[in-house]
Tab-separated table of C-alpha atoms and ligand atoms in Angstrom:
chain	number	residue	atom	x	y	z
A	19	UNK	CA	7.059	-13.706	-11.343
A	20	UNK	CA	6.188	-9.998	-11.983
A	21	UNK	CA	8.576	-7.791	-10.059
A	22	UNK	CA	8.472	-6.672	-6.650
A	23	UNK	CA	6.562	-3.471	-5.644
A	24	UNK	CA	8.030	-0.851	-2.884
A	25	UNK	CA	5.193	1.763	-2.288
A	26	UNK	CA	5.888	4.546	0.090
A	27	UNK	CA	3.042	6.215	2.525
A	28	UNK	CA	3.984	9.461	3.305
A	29	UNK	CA	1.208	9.923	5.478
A	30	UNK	CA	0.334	13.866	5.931
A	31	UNK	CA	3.886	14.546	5.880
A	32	UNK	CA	5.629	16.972	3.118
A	33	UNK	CA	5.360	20.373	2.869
A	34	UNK	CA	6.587	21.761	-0.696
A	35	UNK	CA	10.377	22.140	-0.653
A	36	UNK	CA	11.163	19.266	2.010
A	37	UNK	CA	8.809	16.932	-0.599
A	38	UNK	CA	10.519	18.145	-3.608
A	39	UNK	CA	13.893	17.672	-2.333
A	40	UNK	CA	12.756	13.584	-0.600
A	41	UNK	CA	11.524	13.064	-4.229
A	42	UNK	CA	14.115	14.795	-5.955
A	43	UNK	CA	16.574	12.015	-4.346
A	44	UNK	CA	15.013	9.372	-4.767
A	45	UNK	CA	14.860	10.273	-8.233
A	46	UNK	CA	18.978	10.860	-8.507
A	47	UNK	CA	19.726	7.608	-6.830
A	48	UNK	CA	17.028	5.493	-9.228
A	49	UNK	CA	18.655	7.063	-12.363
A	50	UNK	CA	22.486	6.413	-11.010
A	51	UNK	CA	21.731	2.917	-9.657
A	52	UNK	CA	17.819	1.580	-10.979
A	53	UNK	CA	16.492	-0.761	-8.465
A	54	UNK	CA	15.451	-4.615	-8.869
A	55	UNK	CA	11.781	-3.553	-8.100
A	56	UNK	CA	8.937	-0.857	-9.147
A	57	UNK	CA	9.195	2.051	-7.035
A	58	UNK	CA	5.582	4.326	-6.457
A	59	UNK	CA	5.713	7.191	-3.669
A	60	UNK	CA	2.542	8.405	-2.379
A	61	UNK	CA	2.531	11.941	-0.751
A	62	UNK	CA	-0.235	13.836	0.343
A	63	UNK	CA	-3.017	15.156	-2.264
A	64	UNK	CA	-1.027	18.125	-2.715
A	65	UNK	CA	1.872	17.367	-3.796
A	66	UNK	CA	0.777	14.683	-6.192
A	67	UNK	CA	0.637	16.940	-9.163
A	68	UNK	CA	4.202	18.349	-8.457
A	69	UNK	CA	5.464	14.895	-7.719
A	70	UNK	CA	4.055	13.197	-10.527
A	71	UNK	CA	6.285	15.663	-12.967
A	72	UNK	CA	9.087	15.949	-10.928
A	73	UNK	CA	9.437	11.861	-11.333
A	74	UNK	CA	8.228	12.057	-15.459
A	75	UNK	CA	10.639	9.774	-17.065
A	76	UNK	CA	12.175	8.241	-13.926
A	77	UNK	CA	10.403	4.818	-13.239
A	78	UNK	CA	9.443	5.753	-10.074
A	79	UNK	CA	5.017	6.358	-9.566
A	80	UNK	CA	3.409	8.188	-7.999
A	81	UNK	CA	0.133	7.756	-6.152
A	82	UNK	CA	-2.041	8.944	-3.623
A	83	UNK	CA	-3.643	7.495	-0.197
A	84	UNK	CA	-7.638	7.695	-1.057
A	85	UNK	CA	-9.843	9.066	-3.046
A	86	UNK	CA	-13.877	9.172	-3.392
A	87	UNK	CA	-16.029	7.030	-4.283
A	88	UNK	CA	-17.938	9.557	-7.088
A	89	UNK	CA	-16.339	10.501	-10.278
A	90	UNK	CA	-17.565	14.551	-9.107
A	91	UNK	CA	-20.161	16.267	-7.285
A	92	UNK	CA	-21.045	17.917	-3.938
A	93	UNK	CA	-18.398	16.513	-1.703
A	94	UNK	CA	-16.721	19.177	-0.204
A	95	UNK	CA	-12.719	18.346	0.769
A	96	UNK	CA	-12.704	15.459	-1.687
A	97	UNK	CA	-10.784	14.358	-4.440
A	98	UNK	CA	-11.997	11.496	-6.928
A	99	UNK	CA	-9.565	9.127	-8.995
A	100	UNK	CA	-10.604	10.887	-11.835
A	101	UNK	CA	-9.050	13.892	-10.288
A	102	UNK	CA	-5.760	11.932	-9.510
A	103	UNK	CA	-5.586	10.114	-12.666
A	104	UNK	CA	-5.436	13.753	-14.135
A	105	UNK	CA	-2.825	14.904	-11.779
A	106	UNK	CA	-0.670	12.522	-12.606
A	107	UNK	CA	-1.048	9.281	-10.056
A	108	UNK	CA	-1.144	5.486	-11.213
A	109	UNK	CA	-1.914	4.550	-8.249
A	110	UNK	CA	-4.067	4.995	-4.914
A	111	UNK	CA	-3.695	3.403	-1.057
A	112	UNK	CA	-7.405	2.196	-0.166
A	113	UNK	CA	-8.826	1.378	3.425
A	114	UNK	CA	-5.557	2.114	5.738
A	115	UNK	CA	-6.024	1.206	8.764
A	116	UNK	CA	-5.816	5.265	9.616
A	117	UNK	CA	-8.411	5.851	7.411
A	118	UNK	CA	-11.042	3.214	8.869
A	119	UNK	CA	-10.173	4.732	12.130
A	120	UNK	CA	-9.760	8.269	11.703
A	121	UNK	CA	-12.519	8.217	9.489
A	122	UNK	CA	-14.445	4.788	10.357
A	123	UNK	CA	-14.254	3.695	6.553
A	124	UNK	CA	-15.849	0.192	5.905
A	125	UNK	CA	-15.020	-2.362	3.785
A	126	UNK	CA	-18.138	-1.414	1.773
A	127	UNK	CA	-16.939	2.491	1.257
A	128	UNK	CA	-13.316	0.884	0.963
A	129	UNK	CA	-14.998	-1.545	-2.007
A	130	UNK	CA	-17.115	1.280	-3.581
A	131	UNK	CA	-13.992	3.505	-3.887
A	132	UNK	CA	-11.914	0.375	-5.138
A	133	UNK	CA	-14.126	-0.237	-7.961
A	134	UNK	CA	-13.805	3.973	-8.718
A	135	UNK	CA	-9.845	3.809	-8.453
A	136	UNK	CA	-10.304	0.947	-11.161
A	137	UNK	CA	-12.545	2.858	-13.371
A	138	UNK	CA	-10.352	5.855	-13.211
A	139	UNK	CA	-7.096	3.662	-14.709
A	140	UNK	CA	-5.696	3.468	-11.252
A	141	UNK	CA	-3.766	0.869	-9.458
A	142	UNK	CA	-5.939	0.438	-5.622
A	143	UNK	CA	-3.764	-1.091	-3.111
A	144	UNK	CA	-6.066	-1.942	-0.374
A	145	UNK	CA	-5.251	-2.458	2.463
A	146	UNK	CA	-6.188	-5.081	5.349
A	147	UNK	CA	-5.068	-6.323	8.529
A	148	UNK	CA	-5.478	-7.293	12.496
A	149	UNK	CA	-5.576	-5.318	15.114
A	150	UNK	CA	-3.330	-6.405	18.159
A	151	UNK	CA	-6.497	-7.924	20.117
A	152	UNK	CA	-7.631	-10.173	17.234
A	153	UNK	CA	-4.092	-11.454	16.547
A	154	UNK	CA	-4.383	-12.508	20.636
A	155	UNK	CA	-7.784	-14.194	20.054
A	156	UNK	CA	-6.418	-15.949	17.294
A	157	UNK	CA	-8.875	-14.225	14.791
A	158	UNK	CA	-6.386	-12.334	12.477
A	159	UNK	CA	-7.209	-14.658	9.439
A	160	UNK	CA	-11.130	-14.455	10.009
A	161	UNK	CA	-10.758	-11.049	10.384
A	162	UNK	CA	-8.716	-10.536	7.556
A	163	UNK	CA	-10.626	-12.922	5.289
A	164	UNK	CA	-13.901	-11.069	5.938
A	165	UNK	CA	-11.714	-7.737	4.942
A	166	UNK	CA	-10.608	-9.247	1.687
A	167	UNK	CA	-14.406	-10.117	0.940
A	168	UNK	CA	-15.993	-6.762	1.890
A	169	UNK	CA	-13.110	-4.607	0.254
A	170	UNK	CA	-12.085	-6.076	-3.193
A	171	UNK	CA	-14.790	-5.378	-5.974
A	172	UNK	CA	-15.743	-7.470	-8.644
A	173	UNK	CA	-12.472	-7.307	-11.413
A	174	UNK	CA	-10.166	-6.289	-8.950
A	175	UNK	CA	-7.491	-9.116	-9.857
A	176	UNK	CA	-5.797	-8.532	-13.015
A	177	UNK	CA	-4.362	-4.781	-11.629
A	178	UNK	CA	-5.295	-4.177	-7.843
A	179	UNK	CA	-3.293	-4.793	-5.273
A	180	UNK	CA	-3.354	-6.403	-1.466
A	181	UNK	CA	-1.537	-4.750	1.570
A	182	UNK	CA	-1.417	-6.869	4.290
A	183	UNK	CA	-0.872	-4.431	7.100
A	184	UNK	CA	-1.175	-6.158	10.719
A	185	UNK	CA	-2.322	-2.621	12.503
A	186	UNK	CA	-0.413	-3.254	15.793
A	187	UNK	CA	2.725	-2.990	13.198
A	188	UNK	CA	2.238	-0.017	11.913
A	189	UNK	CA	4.841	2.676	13.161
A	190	UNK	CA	5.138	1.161	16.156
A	191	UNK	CA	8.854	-0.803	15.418
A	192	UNK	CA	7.146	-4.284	15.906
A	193	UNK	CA	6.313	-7.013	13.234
A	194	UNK	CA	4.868	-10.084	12.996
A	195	UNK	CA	7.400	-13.068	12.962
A	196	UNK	CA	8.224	-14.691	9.600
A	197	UNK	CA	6.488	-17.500	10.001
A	198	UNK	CA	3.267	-15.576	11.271
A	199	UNK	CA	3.701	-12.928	8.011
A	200	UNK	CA	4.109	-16.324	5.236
A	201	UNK	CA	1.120	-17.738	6.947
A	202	UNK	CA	-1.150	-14.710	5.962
A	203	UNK	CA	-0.147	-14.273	2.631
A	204	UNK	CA	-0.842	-17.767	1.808
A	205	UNK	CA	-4.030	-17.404	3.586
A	206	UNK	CA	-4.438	-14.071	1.387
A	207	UNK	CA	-3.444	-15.830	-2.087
A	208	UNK	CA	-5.718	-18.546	-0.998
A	209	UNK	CA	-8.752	-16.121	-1.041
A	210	UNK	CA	-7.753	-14.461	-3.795
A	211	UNK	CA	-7.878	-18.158	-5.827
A	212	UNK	CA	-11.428	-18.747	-4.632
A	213	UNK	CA	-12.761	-15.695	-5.013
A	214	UNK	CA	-10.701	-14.581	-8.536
A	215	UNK	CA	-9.442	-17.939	-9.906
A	216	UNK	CA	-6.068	-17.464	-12.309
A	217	UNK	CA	-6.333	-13.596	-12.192
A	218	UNK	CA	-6.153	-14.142	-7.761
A	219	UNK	CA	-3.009	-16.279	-8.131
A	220	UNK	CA	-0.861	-12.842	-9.952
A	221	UNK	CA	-2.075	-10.435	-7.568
A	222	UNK	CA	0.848	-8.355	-5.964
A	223	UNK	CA	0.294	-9.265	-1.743
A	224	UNK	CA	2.720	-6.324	0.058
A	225	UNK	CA	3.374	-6.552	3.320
A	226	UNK	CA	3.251	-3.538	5.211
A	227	UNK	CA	4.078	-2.656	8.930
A	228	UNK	CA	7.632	-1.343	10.435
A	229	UNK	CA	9.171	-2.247	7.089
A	230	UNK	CA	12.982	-1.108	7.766
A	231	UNK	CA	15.992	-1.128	5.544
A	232	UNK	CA	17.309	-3.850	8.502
A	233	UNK	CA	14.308	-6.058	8.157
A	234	UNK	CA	13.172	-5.676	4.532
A	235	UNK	CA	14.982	-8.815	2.867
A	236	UNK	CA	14.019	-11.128	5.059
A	237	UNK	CA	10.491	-10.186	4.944
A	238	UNK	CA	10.703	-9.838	1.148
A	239	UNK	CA	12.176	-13.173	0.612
A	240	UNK	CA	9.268	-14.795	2.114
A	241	UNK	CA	7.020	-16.851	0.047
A	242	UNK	CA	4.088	-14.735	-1.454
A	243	UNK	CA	5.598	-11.392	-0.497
A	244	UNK	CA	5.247	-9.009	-3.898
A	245	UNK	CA	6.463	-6.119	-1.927
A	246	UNK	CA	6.203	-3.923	0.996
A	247	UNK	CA	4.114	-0.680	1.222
A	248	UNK	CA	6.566	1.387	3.622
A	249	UNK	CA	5.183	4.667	5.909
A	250	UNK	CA	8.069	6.155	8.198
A	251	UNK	CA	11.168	4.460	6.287
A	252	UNK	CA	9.499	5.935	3.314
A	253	UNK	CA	10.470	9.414	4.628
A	254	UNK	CA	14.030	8.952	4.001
A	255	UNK	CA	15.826	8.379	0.551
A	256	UNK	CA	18.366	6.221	2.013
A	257	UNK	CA	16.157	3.822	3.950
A	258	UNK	CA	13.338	3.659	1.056
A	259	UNK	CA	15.958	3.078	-1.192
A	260	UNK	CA	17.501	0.290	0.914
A	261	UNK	CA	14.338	-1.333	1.257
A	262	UNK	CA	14.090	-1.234	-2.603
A	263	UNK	CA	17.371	-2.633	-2.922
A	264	UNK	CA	16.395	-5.802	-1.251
A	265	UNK	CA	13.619	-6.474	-3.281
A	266	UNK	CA	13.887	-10.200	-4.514
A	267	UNK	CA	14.480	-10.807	-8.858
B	7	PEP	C1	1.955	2.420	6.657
B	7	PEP	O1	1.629	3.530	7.011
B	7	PEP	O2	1.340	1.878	5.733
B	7	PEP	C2	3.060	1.754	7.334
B	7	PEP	C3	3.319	0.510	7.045
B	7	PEP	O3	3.769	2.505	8.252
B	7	PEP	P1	5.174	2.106	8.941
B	7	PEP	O4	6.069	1.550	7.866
B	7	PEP	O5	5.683	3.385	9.507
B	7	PEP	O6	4.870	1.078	9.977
């Protein structure tokens, strides 16, 4: 079983010296005490360069939360994986559910900028997941099958990675049950079987949504959990780093 992956969203939080120092102690505790997991932060744009050295040598990733679609050109306010890959990331977040509101992303644009991530040498986690209406119609695992097909490109198994990230979770203090959460990842590894065969079955499947240091082993004991992509408790170096210490061996 490859290890467990804890991947923090900072979301457009961190200014400079407040990012430095988050980073900076997450780095301390991972050298004094290295956790059973991988570890990848993901700050905003700017502060991937400056994170990616400050964490050279430490284990811990860094990534970023999008990126274009086009290797360069006339896209004013973008940043391509090329760009990322050069700054320093491994990884990038794809298709959060903030993205294909704020910025009505599709599975299509989520797809096309998949398949760049992947050409760059980067890790996508995309991400997918109900909204609280669809989960009361019963549709979540329609919804989120139709997700998985319009997002993932061709080659994605093998090095992508699946975020299963119920939206009605996200910083809002409520998750799914248990029961609900194992049911969609095996739904999730299912469609990753059919769709990538032996490569679908070794796919990392987080689960992402109110992940707290009081709630993370539970959830990451459950059956198909590889990890948990954390926003708010990935703001502070003692809850991230609880999370990551309950990551299953
Ligand atoms: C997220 O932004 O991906 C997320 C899961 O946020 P939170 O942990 O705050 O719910």
């Amino acid at each position: 079983m490859p290890r467990q992956l804890i991947a923090g969203n900072w979301k457009m939080n961190g200014l400079s010296v407040p990012g430095a120092r988050l980073a900076g102690a997450i780095r301390e505790a991972v050298s004094a005490a290295p956790p059973p997991c991988d570890l990848l932060i993901c700050p905003p744009f700017t502060l991937v360069g400056t994170l990616a050295h400050v964490m050279l040598g430490s284990g811990v990733a860094v990534g970023a939360q999008d990126c274009h679609a086009k290797v360069a050109g006339p896209h004013t306010g973008d940043v391509s994986a090329a760009m990322l890959k050069d700054a320093g990331a491994t990884a990038v977040i794809l298709g959060h559910s903030e993205r294909r509101t704020d910025h009505g992303e599709t599975d299509a644009e989520v797809r096309a900028k998949a398949a760049a991530a992947l050409a760059a040498g980067l890790v996508p986690i995309v991400c997918v997941g109900e909204t609280w209406p669809e989960r009361e119609a019963g549709r979540q695992e329609a919804v989120v099958a139709a997700q998985l097909a319009g997002s993932l490109p061709d080659g994605f198994a093998g090095t992508g990675v699946v975020a299963y990230e119920p939206v009605w979770a996200i910083g809002t203090g409520r998750t799914p049950t248990e029961a609900d959460i194992a049911a969609m990842h095996a739904m999730i590894r299912r469609v990753l079987g059919e769709r990538f065969g032996a490569a679908g079955g070794r796919v990392l499947i987080l689960y992402g949504g109110s992940v707290k240091p009081a709630n993370a082993a539970a959830i990451l004991a459950l059956p198909e959990v590889g990890g948990a992509l954390v926003g708010g408790a990935s703001l502070v170096a003692e809850d991230f780093l609880a999370i990551a210490a309950a990551a299953q061996v």
